[in-house]
Amino acid sequence: KAPEAHLYLAKQMWEEANHCQAFEYVLETFPLDKEKIYQQHLITPSIKAKEDWISNFLAKMDERLDIETIEGKRDFVRNLVAYNIVMEGIWFYSGFMVALSFRQRKQLRNFGSMIDWVLRDESLHLKFGINLILTILEENPEIVDEGFGEEIKNIIITGVEMETAYNKDMFPRGILGLNADYVNQYVRYVADRRLEELGFEPHFHDTNPAKWMASATDTLELVNFFESQNTSYEVNARANKENKDEGEKEVV
């Protein structure tokens, strides 16, 4: 019910709409069988399983959810863990690593720049979700017990298992230095970081196979303006204002 949370969620919805538009542009631009691509969530079992799984959590987030009850509060936390931690904090990061690995090889550089923008938004969505979950648990200690904690941990582990199956379908064979084992090791590494952020012990104990991703997830990045465009909203907003001011001067 916090007004600041409502305001941030409105901003997040706007950002997600931008992401959808960006990825739709990519799908429409790349030389792909578009009909086949858009049907994948129906015909590929691992994709459909992920869609059905997350939909089951989202279906409970309607007007019937009573967050005044202990079970209602737990359902709310379950949804946050599934959506913010698993989907945005693990599944999306798996995709980000795959996409940005091409840029590491000097390929699809503009696509990589687009991913930078999406990644910066999603990293904030993830941090918001983590902070919201921890705040709810702190303010409602009655919902926390050993059984509920184990349930939350199992939601994350299940999410990893589903992403593992998906990556095996996506990479039946290796391509350009990528294979399912490499990507799934990164998934397990990221999942352990998410568990730690929620106060759990690591579960998988994998090392990071893509250490270069640490720089990609840094929210403040300095770039050479003669070579690239800075993905910081603050810098770009200031640049747009300066361009507007210059245009007004020319008119005068």
Short mmCIF file of C-alpha atoms in Angstrom, two decimals:
data_model
loop_
_atom_site.label_atom_id
_atom_site.label_comp_id
_atom_site.label_asym_id
_atom_site.label_seq_id
_atom_site.Cartn_x
_atom_site.Cartn_y
_atom_site.Cartn_z
CA LYS A 1 0.00 0.00 0.00
CA ALA A 2 3.04 2.29 0.13
CA PRO A 3 2.57 5.18 -2.34
CA GLU A 4 6.26 5.16 -3.25
CA ALA A 5 5.94 1.50 -4.27
CA HIS A 6 2.92 2.31 -6.46
CA LEU A 7 4.87 5.11 -8.14
CA TYR A 8 7.85 2.88 -8.82
CA LEU A 9 5.64 0.10 -10.20
CA ALA A 10 4.07 2.60 -12.61
CA LYS A 11 7.56 3.46 -13.82
CA GLN A 12 8.40 -0.22 -14.08
CA MET A 13 5.32 -0.88 -16.23
CA TRP A 14 6.41 1.89 -18.60
CA GLU A 15 9.90 0.39 -18.83
CA GLU A 16 8.53 -3.09 -19.50
CA ALA A 17 6.45 -1.69 -22.36
CA ASN A 18 9.63 -0.22 -23.83
CA HIS A 19 11.38 -3.58 -23.50
CA CYS A 20 8.53 -5.35 -25.32
CA GLN A 21 8.70 -2.83 -28.13
CA ALA A 22 12.47 -3.18 -28.37
CA PHE A 23 12.43 -6.97 -28.57
CA GLU A 24 9.54 -6.94 -31.01
CA TYR A 25 11.65 -4.66 -33.23
CA VAL A 26 14.53 -7.15 -33.04
CA LEU A 27 12.29 -10.07 -33.98
CA GLU A 28 10.78 -8.12 -36.87
CA THR A 29 14.21 -6.96 -38.09
CA PHE A 30 16.27 -10.15 -37.92
CA PRO A 31 15.86 -12.58 -40.86
CA LEU A 32 13.85 -15.11 -38.88
CA ASP A 33 10.80 -17.26 -39.49
CA LYS A 34 8.55 -14.96 -37.49
CA GLU A 35 5.57 -17.30 -37.43
CA LYS A 36 7.75 -20.05 -35.98
CA ILE A 37 9.36 -17.71 -33.44
CA TYR A 38 6.04 -16.39 -32.15
CA GLN A 39 4.74 -19.96 -31.74
CA GLN A 40 7.66 -21.17 -29.62
CA HIS A 41 5.92 -20.59 -26.29
CA LEU A 42 3.21 -22.98 -27.44
CA ILE A 43 5.26 -25.72 -29.13
CA THR A 44 8.48 -25.88 -27.08
CA PRO A 45 7.78 -27.70 -23.78
CA SER A 46 10.49 -25.92 -21.76
CA ILE A 47 9.21 -22.48 -22.78
CA LYS A 48 5.59 -23.41 -22.18
CA ALA A 49 6.51 -24.82 -18.76
CA LYS A 50 8.12 -21.52 -17.76
CA GLU A 51 5.11 -19.56 -19.02
CA ASP A 52 2.62 -21.79 -17.18
CA TRP A 53 4.68 -21.72 -13.99
CA ILE A 54 4.95 -17.94 -13.75
CA SER A 55 1.30 -17.54 -14.82
CA ASN A 56 0.18 -19.64 -11.85
CA PHE A 57 1.79 -17.16 -9.48
CA LEU A 58 0.51 -14.09 -11.31
CA ALA A 59 -3.04 -15.49 -11.39
CA LYS A 60 -3.24 -15.11 -7.60
CA MET A 61 -2.45 -11.39 -7.77
CA ASP A 62 -5.98 -10.15 -8.31
CA GLU A 63 -8.64 -8.44 -6.24
CA ARG A 64 -9.32 -11.68 -4.35
CA LEU A 65 -5.88 -11.59 -2.72
CA ASP A 66 -6.34 -10.53 0.89
CA ILE A 67 -3.00 -9.18 2.11
CA GLU A 68 -4.44 -8.69 5.59
CA THR A 69 -4.27 -12.44 6.22
CA ILE A 70 -1.13 -14.46 6.88
CA GLU A 71 -1.71 -16.67 3.82
CA GLY A 72 -2.45 -13.63 1.66
CA LYS A 73 0.83 -12.03 2.69
CA ARG A 74 2.64 -15.27 1.96
CA ASP A 75 1.04 -15.48 -1.48
CA PHE A 76 2.20 -11.93 -2.14
CA VAL A 77 5.78 -12.84 -1.17
CA ARG A 78 5.62 -16.03 -3.25
CA ASN A 79 4.63 -13.96 -6.26
CA LEU A 80 7.43 -11.45 -5.69
CA VAL A 81 9.98 -14.25 -5.45
CA ALA A 82 8.71 -15.93 -8.63
CA TYR A 83 8.43 -12.70 -10.62
CA ASN A 84 11.20 -10.42 -9.34
CA ILE A 85 13.76 -12.97 -8.21
CA VAL A 86 13.31 -15.93 -10.56
CA MET A 87 12.02 -14.33 -13.74
CA GLU A 88 13.73 -10.93 -13.60
CA GLY A 89 16.72 -11.89 -11.49
CA ILE A 90 17.64 -15.31 -12.93
CA TRP A 91 15.87 -16.04 -16.21
CA PHE A 92 16.44 -12.57 -17.62
CA TYR A 93 20.07 -12.54 -16.54
CA SER A 94 20.60 -15.85 -18.33
CA GLY A 95 19.30 -14.22 -21.51
CA PHE A 96 21.36 -11.07 -20.94
CA MET A 97 24.55 -13.11 -20.66
CA VAL A 98 23.80 -14.97 -23.89
CA ALA A 99 22.98 -11.77 -25.77
CA LEU A 100 26.00 -9.84 -24.50
CA SER A 101 28.37 -12.74 -25.18
CA PHE A 102 28.00 -11.98 -28.88
CA ARG A 103 29.20 -8.44 -28.31
CA GLN A 104 32.18 -9.87 -26.45
CA ARG A 105 33.10 -11.38 -29.81
CA LYS A 106 32.53 -8.09 -31.66
CA GLN A 107 29.20 -9.26 -33.07
CA LEU A 108 25.70 -7.75 -32.82
CA ARG A 109 27.13 -4.66 -31.12
CA ASN A 110 24.02 -2.51 -31.54
CA PHE A 111 21.88 -5.34 -30.19
CA GLY A 112 24.26 -5.44 -27.23
CA SER A 113 23.70 -1.73 -26.65
CA MET A 114 19.95 -2.33 -26.56
CA ILE A 115 20.48 -5.10 -24.01
CA ASP A 116 22.50 -2.63 -21.90
CA TRP A 117 19.42 -0.42 -21.60
CA VAL A 118 17.15 -3.33 -20.71
CA LEU A 119 19.65 -4.73 -18.22
CA ARG A 120 19.92 -1.42 -16.39
CA ASP A 121 16.14 -1.28 -15.97
CA GLU A 122 15.88 -4.90 -14.87
CA SER A 123 18.69 -4.55 -12.34
CA LEU A 124 16.64 -1.82 -10.66
CA HIS A 125 13.48 -3.94 -10.85
CA LEU A 126 15.40 -6.75 -9.16
CA LYS A 127 16.72 -4.51 -6.38
CA PHE A 128 13.23 -3.13 -5.82
CA GLY A 129 11.83 -6.65 -5.53
CA ILE A 130 14.52 -7.75 -3.09
CA ASN A 131 14.03 -4.69 -0.89
CA LEU A 132 10.25 -5.10 -0.99
CA ILE A 133 10.44 -8.77 0.01
CA LEU A 134 12.84 -8.07 2.88
CA THR A 135 10.68 -5.16 4.07
CA ILE A 136 7.51 -7.28 4.06
CA LEU A 137 9.24 -10.05 6.01
CA GLU A 138 10.63 -7.56 8.52
CA GLU A 139 7.27 -5.87 9.06
CA ASN A 140 5.33 -9.14 9.20
CA PRO A 141 7.40 -11.60 11.23
CA GLU A 142 4.35 -13.77 11.84
CA ILE A 143 4.48 -15.09 8.25
CA VAL A 144 8.06 -16.30 8.63
CA ASP A 145 8.76 -19.82 9.79
CA GLU A 146 11.11 -22.61 8.75
CA GLY A 147 8.56 -24.16 6.41
CA PHE A 148 7.86 -20.90 4.56
CA GLY A 149 11.57 -20.19 4.24
CA GLU A 150 12.13 -23.61 2.69
CA GLU A 151 9.22 -23.00 0.32
CA ILE A 152 10.74 -19.72 -0.88
CA LYS A 153 14.09 -21.40 -1.44
CA ASN A 154 12.41 -24.20 -3.41
CA ILE A 155 10.69 -21.65 -5.67
CA ILE A 156 14.12 -20.38 -6.68
CA ILE A 157 15.55 -23.89 -7.13
CA THR A 158 12.56 -24.85 -9.30
CA GLY A 159 13.13 -21.73 -11.39
CA VAL A 160 16.73 -22.80 -11.96
CA GLU A 161 15.63 -26.28 -13.03
CA MET A 162 13.22 -24.80 -15.57
CA GLU A 163 15.86 -22.43 -16.96
CA THR A 164 18.29 -25.34 -17.20
CA ALA A 165 15.83 -27.30 -19.36
CA TYR A 166 15.17 -24.21 -21.49
CA ASN A 167 18.88 -23.63 -22.15
CA LYS A 168 19.34 -27.25 -23.15
CA ASP A 169 16.60 -26.77 -25.73
CA MET A 170 18.10 -23.46 -26.88
CA PHE A 171 21.61 -24.92 -27.24
CA PRO A 172 21.31 -28.52 -28.45
CA ARG A 173 24.77 -27.87 -29.91
CA GLY A 174 27.39 -25.27 -29.08
CA ILE A 175 27.49 -22.00 -31.01
CA LEU A 176 30.18 -19.29 -31.01
CA GLY A 177 31.67 -20.30 -27.68
CA LEU A 178 28.29 -20.86 -26.04
CA ASN A 179 26.75 -24.11 -24.92
CA ALA A 180 24.08 -25.18 -22.46
CA ASP A 181 26.56 -26.25 -19.77
CA TYR A 182 28.30 -22.86 -19.82
CA VAL A 183 25.04 -20.89 -19.66
CA ASN A 184 23.57 -23.13 -16.96
CA GLN A 185 26.66 -22.76 -14.79
CA TYR A 186 26.08 -19.01 -14.95
CA VAL A 187 22.41 -19.56 -14.06
CA ARG A 188 23.38 -21.53 -10.96
CA TYR A 189 25.95 -18.91 -9.98
CA VAL A 190 23.38 -16.11 -10.29
CA ALA A 191 20.78 -18.15 -8.39
CA ASP A 192 23.17 -18.48 -5.45
CA ARG A 193 23.62 -14.70 -5.42
CA ARG A 194 19.84 -14.26 -5.31
CA LEU A 195 19.56 -16.73 -2.44
CA GLU A 196 22.21 -14.81 -0.52
CA GLU A 197 20.44 -11.52 -1.17
CA LEU A 198 17.35 -12.99 0.49
CA GLY A 199 19.32 -14.26 3.48
CA PHE A 200 19.79 -17.91 2.46
CA GLU A 201 22.99 -19.90 2.12
CA PRO A 202 24.18 -20.70 -1.44
CA HIS A 203 22.72 -23.92 -2.82
CA PHE A 204 24.71 -24.69 -5.98
CA HIS A 205 28.22 -23.42 -5.15
CA ASP A 206 29.20 -22.79 -8.79
CA THR A 207 31.87 -20.31 -9.84
CA ASN A 208 31.09 -17.53 -12.30
CA PRO A 209 32.00 -18.69 -15.84
CA ALA A 210 31.28 -15.22 -17.28
CA LYS A 211 33.21 -12.84 -15.05
CA TRP A 212 33.00 -10.19 -17.77
CA MET A 213 29.29 -9.83 -16.94
CA ALA A 214 30.28 -7.97 -13.76
CA SER A 215 31.06 -4.87 -15.82
CA ALA A 216 27.87 -5.28 -17.85
CA THR A 217 25.72 -5.19 -14.72
CA ASP A 218 27.37 -2.03 -13.34
CA THR A 219 24.64 0.63 -13.39
CA LEU A 220 27.09 3.51 -13.82
CA GLU A 221 29.25 3.23 -16.91
CA LEU A 222 31.56 5.81 -18.44
CA VAL A 223 32.01 5.57 -22.19
CA ASN A 224 33.80 7.45 -24.92
CA PHE A 225 31.08 9.62 -26.47
CA PHE A 226 32.92 9.52 -29.80
CA GLU A 227 32.61 5.74 -29.90
CA SER A 228 29.35 4.88 -28.17
CA GLN A 229 26.24 6.28 -26.55
CA ASN A 230 26.09 6.32 -22.77
CA THR A 231 23.23 4.22 -21.44
CA SER A 232 22.78 6.28 -18.31
CA TYR A 233 19.34 7.88 -18.30
CA GLU A 234 20.69 10.85 -16.37
CA VAL A 235 23.40 11.60 -18.94
CA ASN A 236 21.07 11.14 -21.89
CA ALA A 237 18.36 13.28 -20.32
CA ARG A 238 20.87 16.06 -19.79
CA ALA A 239 22.12 15.70 -23.36
CA ASN A 240 18.57 15.87 -24.72
CA LYS A 241 17.89 19.03 -22.69
CA GLU A 242 21.08 20.64 -24.00
CA ASN A 243 20.13 19.77 -27.57
CA LYS A 244 16.68 21.26 -27.02
CA ASP A 245 18.20 24.44 -25.58
CA GLU A 246 20.53 24.75 -28.56
CA GLY A 247 17.57 24.36 -30.91
CA GLU A 248 15.68 27.12 -29.13
CA LYS A 249 18.69 29.42 -29.43
CA GLU A 250 18.84 28.80 -33.18
CA VAL A 251 15.17 29.67 -33.54
CA VAL A 252 15.71 32.94 -31.65
#
